[in-house]
Amino acid sequence: MYHTLESWKKTGKYFTFKNFNIFYQYSSRPAVNTIFLIHGYPTSSFDWTRVWEQLSEEYQLVAIDLLGLGFSDKPVGHQYSVQDHADQCIALIQYLKLDNVHLVGHDLGVGVIQELLDRQLKKQLPHSIQSVVFMNGSLFSEAYRPRIIQKLMASFLGHLIVPLISFSVFSKSMLQMFDQHHQPTSSELEQWYKLLNYNYGKKSLVSLNRSIFTRFKYRDRLVNALIHNKVPMLLINGKNDPNSGEHMAVRYRELIPNPQVIEIDECGHWTPWEQPKIVAKEIMCFLANYS
């Protein structure tokens, strides 16, 4: 099934977190294992639409729009953080009364998963993480290569830049993150830009962007959660991502004991959008061993 932005919103639901409305998608399938999908910045759960149908054939799926993004509320002045985003995921898992989940995260989502793994390591989670799949995110601050625009957005200049983010500027920035053989169409870019502006979302961009860099203060704690957790982990990596591509996979192999890594040629940063068939296949092959 092909999803448009409108159909995705229509089939989604909301729950309340700290008086905020959080959007989520739920493909309910009782008695099967659950995959909980966590998207990246500055996009939303809509990123998972290309793998949704294939994964839902065998799994119950949940996908959240993190606060400040997608169709969720986007409060200005909110203290956005990886810890708060993790709290939102925990709240949704509890709301749906799920005891065990497989986590899949992309971009910003990998940092949220690291936070959740740290809490599981410390026995602070009300549920159990059964396995984890990472895709193109800043797992290790020392290997992350942010672009100039990201650094500027996180600086004191951020609020001056936001009004300048037109569709043209947004499109140019997004296109740089895709592999040259898998560039998005104009209509796809328009959907992402529309979602960015939903609920006056641009006003939250600076705070959200800063939260990504603030997370690096906890680098050792979050990396420790990867090294010492007993949860099965897989990295699916688009090699041509300028931010967290092949070089991030190299660092992953250096630090993670017995690393499982799938590297995808002709793939940039937006892994589940650029190579959905490969991504869905690799997730299902991996989970077949741990479900």
Tab-separated table of C-alpha atoms in Angstrom:
chain	number	residue	atom	x	y	z
A	1	MET	CA	0.000	0.000	0.000
A	2	TYR	CA	1.312	3.424	-0.956
A	3	HIS	CA	0.945	6.003	1.817
A	4	THR	CA	0.593	9.726	1.306
A	5	LEU	CA	1.125	12.174	4.144
A	6	GLU	CA	-2.649	12.557	4.407
A	7	SER	CA	-3.361	8.818	4.512
A	8	TRP	CA	-0.622	8.302	7.095
A	9	LYS	CA	-2.164	10.913	9.380
A	10	LYS	CA	-5.673	9.562	8.851
A	11	THR	CA	-4.714	6.041	9.910
A	12	GLY	CA	-2.673	7.202	12.912
A	13	LYS	CA	-3.650	7.844	16.512
A	14	TYR	CA	-2.682	10.077	19.424
A	15	PHE	CA	-1.876	9.557	23.071
A	16	THR	CA	-1.083	12.122	25.775
A	17	PHE	CA	2.382	12.675	27.213
A	18	LYS	CA	2.789	15.448	29.800
A	19	ASN	CA	-0.313	17.186	28.371
A	20	PHE	CA	1.118	17.027	24.846
A	21	ASN	CA	-0.422	15.085	21.970
A	22	ILE	CA	1.918	12.469	20.529
A	23	PHE	CA	1.099	10.916	17.153
A	24	TYR	CA	1.758	7.242	16.508
A	25	GLN	CA	1.011	4.452	14.065
A	26	TYR	CA	-0.015	1.034	15.327
A	27	SER	CA	-0.427	-2.090	13.241
A	28	SER	CA	-2.000	-4.297	15.887
A	29	ARG	CA	-1.312	-8.019	15.590
A	30	PRO	CA	-1.823	-9.791	18.927
A	31	ALA	CA	0.343	-12.812	19.717
A	32	VAL	CA	3.229	-11.758	17.441
A	33	ASN	CA	6.421	-9.896	18.268
A	34	THR	CA	6.457	-6.095	18.267
A	35	ILE	CA	8.824	-3.806	16.369
A	36	PHE	CA	8.976	-0.260	17.752
A	37	LEU	CA	10.270	2.196	15.125
A	38	ILE	CA	11.942	5.506	16.053
A	39	HIS	CA	12.540	8.051	13.286
A	40	GLY	CA	15.162	10.729	12.736
A	41	TYR	CA	15.483	14.531	12.624
A	42	PRO	CA	13.849	16.573	11.162
A	43	THR	CA	11.365	14.033	9.798
A	44	SER	CA	8.812	11.636	11.321
A	45	SER	CA	7.290	8.163	11.411
A	46	PHE	CA	6.357	8.758	7.770
A	47	ASP	CA	9.946	7.655	6.976
A	48	TRP	CA	8.903	4.062	7.733
A	49	THR	CA	6.077	3.885	5.182
A	50	ARG	CA	8.234	2.130	2.587
A	51	VAL	CA	9.066	-0.776	4.908
A	52	TRP	CA	5.757	-0.818	6.806
A	53	GLU	CA	3.795	-3.280	4.690
A	54	GLN	CA	6.577	-5.847	4.430
A	55	LEU	CA	7.406	-5.760	8.142
A	56	SER	CA	3.736	-5.871	9.160
A	57	GLU	CA	3.304	-9.210	7.410
A	58	GLU	CA	5.088	-10.903	10.313
A	59	TYR	CA	5.263	-8.339	13.122
A	60	GLN	CA	3.128	-5.979	15.132
A	61	LEU	CA	4.425	-2.472	14.409
A	62	VAL	CA	4.478	0.759	16.377
A	63	ALA	CA	5.961	4.005	15.065
A	64	ILE	CA	6.088	7.217	17.070
A	65	ASP	CA	6.341	10.869	16.026
A	66	LEU	CA	8.682	12.271	18.661
A	67	LEU	CA	7.611	15.498	20.342
A	68	GLY	CA	8.533	18.484	18.180
A	69	LEU	CA	8.375	16.483	14.963
A	70	GLY	CA	5.854	15.025	12.517
A	71	PHE	CA	2.212	15.247	13.513
A	72	SER	CA	2.959	15.505	17.230
A	73	ASP	CA	2.757	18.727	19.228
A	74	LYS	CA	5.714	21.071	18.767
A	75	PRO	CA	5.888	23.241	21.878
A	76	VAL	CA	8.152	26.268	21.597
A	77	GLY	CA	10.493	26.608	24.550
A	78	HIS	CA	10.284	22.942	25.470
A	79	GLN	CA	13.508	21.353	26.754
A	80	TYR	CA	13.993	18.803	24.004
A	81	SER	CA	16.454	16.060	24.911
A	82	VAL	CA	17.280	12.436	24.178
A	83	GLN	CA	16.108	11.621	27.696
A	84	ASP	CA	12.713	13.225	27.102
A	85	HIS	CA	12.321	11.463	23.756
A	86	ALA	CA	13.129	8.168	25.463
A	87	ASP	CA	10.477	8.947	28.087
A	88	GLN	CA	7.936	9.412	25.288
A	89	CYS	CA	8.769	6.007	23.816
A	90	ILE	CA	8.454	4.344	27.222
A	91	ALA	CA	5.113	6.080	27.785
A	92	LEU	CA	3.755	4.806	24.462
A	93	ILE	CA	4.984	1.256	25.122
A	94	GLN	CA	3.207	1.345	28.494
A	95	TYR	CA	0.107	2.927	26.970
A	96	LEU	CA	-0.138	0.027	24.513
A	97	LYS	CA	0.598	-2.458	27.320
A	98	LEU	CA	3.601	-4.006	25.586
A	99	ASP	CA	5.984	-6.136	27.629
A	100	ASN	CA	8.675	-6.813	25.025
A	101	VAL	CA	9.804	-4.855	21.989
A	102	HIS	CA	12.382	-5.000	19.204
A	103	LEU	CA	13.708	-1.466	18.644
A	104	VAL	CA	14.571	-0.051	15.216
A	105	GLY	CA	15.989	3.465	15.026
A	106	HIS	CA	17.287	5.819	12.367
A	107	ASP	CA	19.281	9.057	12.800
A	108	LEU	CA	17.960	10.744	15.979
A	109	GLY	CA	16.302	7.431	16.795
A	110	VAL	CA	19.632	5.669	17.390
A	111	GLY	CA	20.419	8.082	20.221
A	112	VAL	CA	17.021	7.420	21.776
A	113	ILE	CA	17.707	3.680	21.608
A	114	GLN	CA	21.096	4.176	23.273
A	115	GLU	CA	19.322	5.961	26.126
A	116	LEU	CA	16.812	3.117	26.424
A	117	LEU	CA	19.603	0.524	26.403
A	118	ASP	CA	21.354	2.401	29.187
A	119	ARG	CA	18.190	2.267	31.263
A	120	GLN	CA	17.756	-1.440	30.593
A	121	LEU	CA	21.354	-2.021	31.668
A	122	LYS	CA	20.498	-0.229	34.939
A	123	LYS	CA	17.213	-2.179	35.275
A	124	GLN	CA	15.159	1.009	34.982
A	125	LEU	CA	12.791	-0.066	32.186
A	126	PRO	CA	9.238	-1.337	32.793
A	127	HIS	CA	9.518	-3.503	29.666
A	128	SER	CA	12.188	-5.624	27.964
A	129	ILE	CA	14.202	-4.737	24.863
A	130	GLN	CA	14.634	-7.963	22.917
A	131	SER	CA	16.893	-6.693	20.132
A	132	VAL	CA	18.029	-3.500	18.426
A	133	VAL	CA	18.588	-2.343	14.830
A	134	PHE	CA	20.465	0.911	14.211
A	135	MET	CA	20.482	2.850	10.945
A	136	ASN	CA	22.735	5.809	10.061
A	137	GLY	CA	22.919	7.869	13.206
A	138	SER	CA	25.460	9.496	15.521
A	139	LEU	CA	26.252	6.450	17.651
A	140	PHE	CA	29.746	7.784	18.397
A	141	SER	CA	30.315	11.530	18.640
A	142	GLU	CA	33.962	11.172	17.582
A	143	ALA	CA	32.903	9.611	14.258
A	144	TYR	CA	29.973	11.909	13.550
A	145	ARG	CA	30.475	14.476	10.780
A	146	PRO	CA	27.834	17.212	11.071
A	147	ARG	CA	27.456	19.590	8.169
A	148	ILE	CA	28.037	23.326	8.543
A	149	ILE	CA	24.290	24.048	8.508
A	150	GLN	CA	23.802	21.713	11.487
A	151	LYS	CA	26.522	23.456	13.471
A	152	LEU	CA	25.074	26.868	12.658
A	153	MET	CA	21.567	25.744	13.606
A	154	ALA	CA	22.859	24.622	16.999
A	155	SER	CA	24.677	27.919	17.579
A	156	PHE	CA	23.408	31.352	18.664
A	157	LEU	CA	22.716	31.992	14.970
A	158	GLY	CA	20.095	29.231	14.802
A	159	HIS	CA	17.056	31.436	15.335
A	160	LEU	CA	18.270	33.782	12.589
A	161	ILE	CA	18.608	30.896	10.124
A	162	VAL	CA	15.189	29.307	10.674
A	163	PRO	CA	13.184	32.036	8.854
A	164	LEU	CA	15.457	31.516	5.842
A	165	ILE	CA	14.576	27.830	5.487
A	166	SER	CA	12.440	27.992	2.359
A	167	PHE	CA	11.376	24.934	0.389
A	168	SER	CA	14.370	25.483	-1.895
A	169	VAL	CA	16.852	25.643	1.004
A	170	PHE	CA	15.258	22.636	2.707
A	171	SER	CA	15.317	20.603	-0.520
A	172	LYS	CA	18.973	21.366	-1.211
A	173	SER	CA	19.917	20.299	2.314
A	174	MET	CA	17.951	17.051	2.088
A	175	LEU	CA	19.279	16.118	-1.357
A	176	GLN	CA	22.868	16.313	-0.096
A	177	MET	CA	22.101	13.474	2.319
A	178	PHE	CA	20.823	11.038	-0.320
A	179	ASP	CA	22.882	8.807	-2.549
A	180	GLN	CA	23.065	10.239	-6.080
A	181	HIS	CA	21.245	7.180	-7.475
A	182	HIS	CA	18.339	7.445	-5.032
A	183	GLN	CA	17.386	11.093	-4.996
A	184	PRO	CA	13.850	11.924	-3.738
A	185	THR	CA	11.244	13.408	-6.055
A	186	SER	CA	9.938	16.950	-5.770
A	187	SER	CA	6.623	15.648	-4.422
A	188	GLU	CA	8.429	13.659	-1.710
A	189	LEU	CA	10.416	16.727	-0.700
A	190	GLU	CA	7.186	18.734	-0.623
A	191	GLN	CA	5.625	16.216	1.764
A	192	TRP	CA	8.593	16.410	4.149
A	193	TYR	CA	8.577	20.213	3.999
A	194	LYS	CA	4.851	20.289	4.669
A	195	LEU	CA	5.357	18.066	7.700
A	196	LEU	CA	8.211	20.265	8.884
A	197	ASN	CA	5.830	23.235	8.908
A	198	TYR	CA	2.950	21.343	10.530
A	199	ASN	CA	2.038	22.877	13.919
A	200	TYR	CA	4.545	25.698	13.228
A	201	GLY	CA	7.310	23.134	13.517
A	202	LYS	CA	10.130	25.390	12.332
A	203	LYS	CA	10.012	27.207	15.664
A	204	SER	CA	11.206	24.050	17.429
A	205	LEU	CA	14.038	23.197	15.025
A	206	VAL	CA	16.813	25.022	16.863
A	207	SER	CA	15.999	23.407	20.216
A	208	LEU	CA	15.742	19.984	18.610
A	209	ASN	CA	19.020	20.414	16.750
A	210	ARG	CA	20.804	21.550	19.912
A	211	SER	CA	19.543	18.481	21.757
A	212	ILE	CA	21.456	16.278	19.307
A	213	PHE	CA	24.744	17.974	20.163
A	214	THR	CA	23.895	18.152	23.880
A	215	ARG	CA	23.579	14.350	23.847
A	216	PHE	CA	27.297	14.105	23.098
A	217	LYS	CA	27.990	15.166	26.707
A	218	TYR	CA	26.779	11.691	27.665
A	219	ARG	CA	28.898	9.931	25.065
A	220	ASP	CA	30.666	7.534	27.460
A	221	ARG	CA	27.465	6.493	29.229
A	222	LEU	CA	25.620	5.869	25.961
A	223	VAL	CA	28.500	4.012	24.313
A	224	ASN	CA	28.923	1.934	27.456
A	225	ALA	CA	25.295	0.872	27.026
A	226	LEU	CA	26.191	-0.530	23.598
A	227	ILE	CA	29.325	-2.321	24.717
A	228	HIS	CA	27.979	-3.957	27.874
A	229	ASN	CA	24.376	-4.723	26.992
A	230	LYS	CA	23.543	-8.335	26.174
A	231	VAL	CA	20.818	-7.324	23.708
A	232	PRO	CA	21.419	-8.538	20.115
A	233	MET	CA	22.301	-5.542	17.910
A	234	LEU	CA	22.531	-4.935	14.176
A	235	LEU	CA	23.831	-1.889	12.315
A	236	ILE	CA	22.379	-1.317	8.833
A	237	ASN	CA	24.475	1.413	7.282
A	238	GLY	CA	24.074	3.434	4.093
A	239	LYS	CA	27.718	3.773	3.064
A	240	ASN	CA	27.428	7.096	1.221
A	241	ASP	CA	25.950	9.096	4.082
A	242	PRO	CA	28.234	12.141	4.626
A	243	ASN	CA	27.245	12.370	8.326
A	244	SER	CA	27.310	8.804	9.586
A	245	GLY	CA	28.092	6.534	6.672
A	246	GLU	CA	30.923	4.084	6.099
A	247	HIS	CA	33.158	5.816	8.658
A	248	MET	CA	30.534	5.229	11.382
A	249	ALA	CA	30.437	1.519	10.518
A	250	VAL	CA	34.237	1.399	10.863
A	251	ARG	CA	34.013	2.876	14.367
A	252	TYR	CA	31.171	0.506	15.258
A	253	ARG	CA	33.331	-2.488	14.357
A	254	GLU	CA	36.216	-1.090	16.420
A	255	LEU	CA	34.200	-0.694	19.619
A	256	ILE	CA	31.351	-3.219	19.620
A	257	PRO	CA	32.112	-6.842	20.610
A	258	ASN	CA	31.149	-9.327	17.867
A	259	PRO	CA	29.561	-6.624	15.698
A	260	GLN	CA	26.815	-7.446	13.218
A	261	VAL	CA	26.953	-4.921	10.354
A	262	ILE	CA	25.187	-4.684	7.001
A	263	GLU	CA	26.610	-2.022	4.686
A	264	ILE	CA	24.514	-0.920	1.721
A	265	ASP	CA	26.133	0.388	-1.444
A	266	GLU	CA	24.382	3.200	-3.335
A	267	CYS	CA	22.670	4.363	-0.181
A	268	GLY	CA	23.006	7.631	1.695
A	269	HIS	CA	21.621	8.801	5.022
A	270	TRP	CA	17.909	8.042	4.557
A	271	THR	CA	18.333	4.270	4.642
A	272	PRO	CA	14.681	3.092	5.009
A	273	TRP	CA	13.556	5.480	2.271
A	274	GLU	CA	16.362	4.864	-0.233
A	275	GLN	CA	16.670	1.090	0.080
A	276	PRO	CA	13.426	-0.135	1.691
A	277	LYS	CA	13.492	-3.666	0.243
A	278	ILE	CA	17.010	-4.327	1.490
A	279	VAL	CA	16.279	-2.735	4.873
A	280	ALA	CA	13.073	-4.713	5.443
A	281	LYS	CA	14.744	-7.957	4.353
A	282	GLU	CA	17.748	-7.466	6.648
A	283	ILE	CA	15.575	-6.526	9.626
A	284	MET	CA	13.438	-9.636	9.172
A	285	CYS	CA	16.454	-11.922	8.698
A	286	PHE	CA	18.010	-10.523	11.863
A	287	LEU	CA	14.839	-10.739	13.954
A	288	ALA	CA	14.161	-14.303	12.804
A	289	ASN	CA	17.002	-15.343	15.127
A	290	TYR	CA	15.663	-13.489	18.167
A	291	SER	CA	11.867	-13.606	17.947
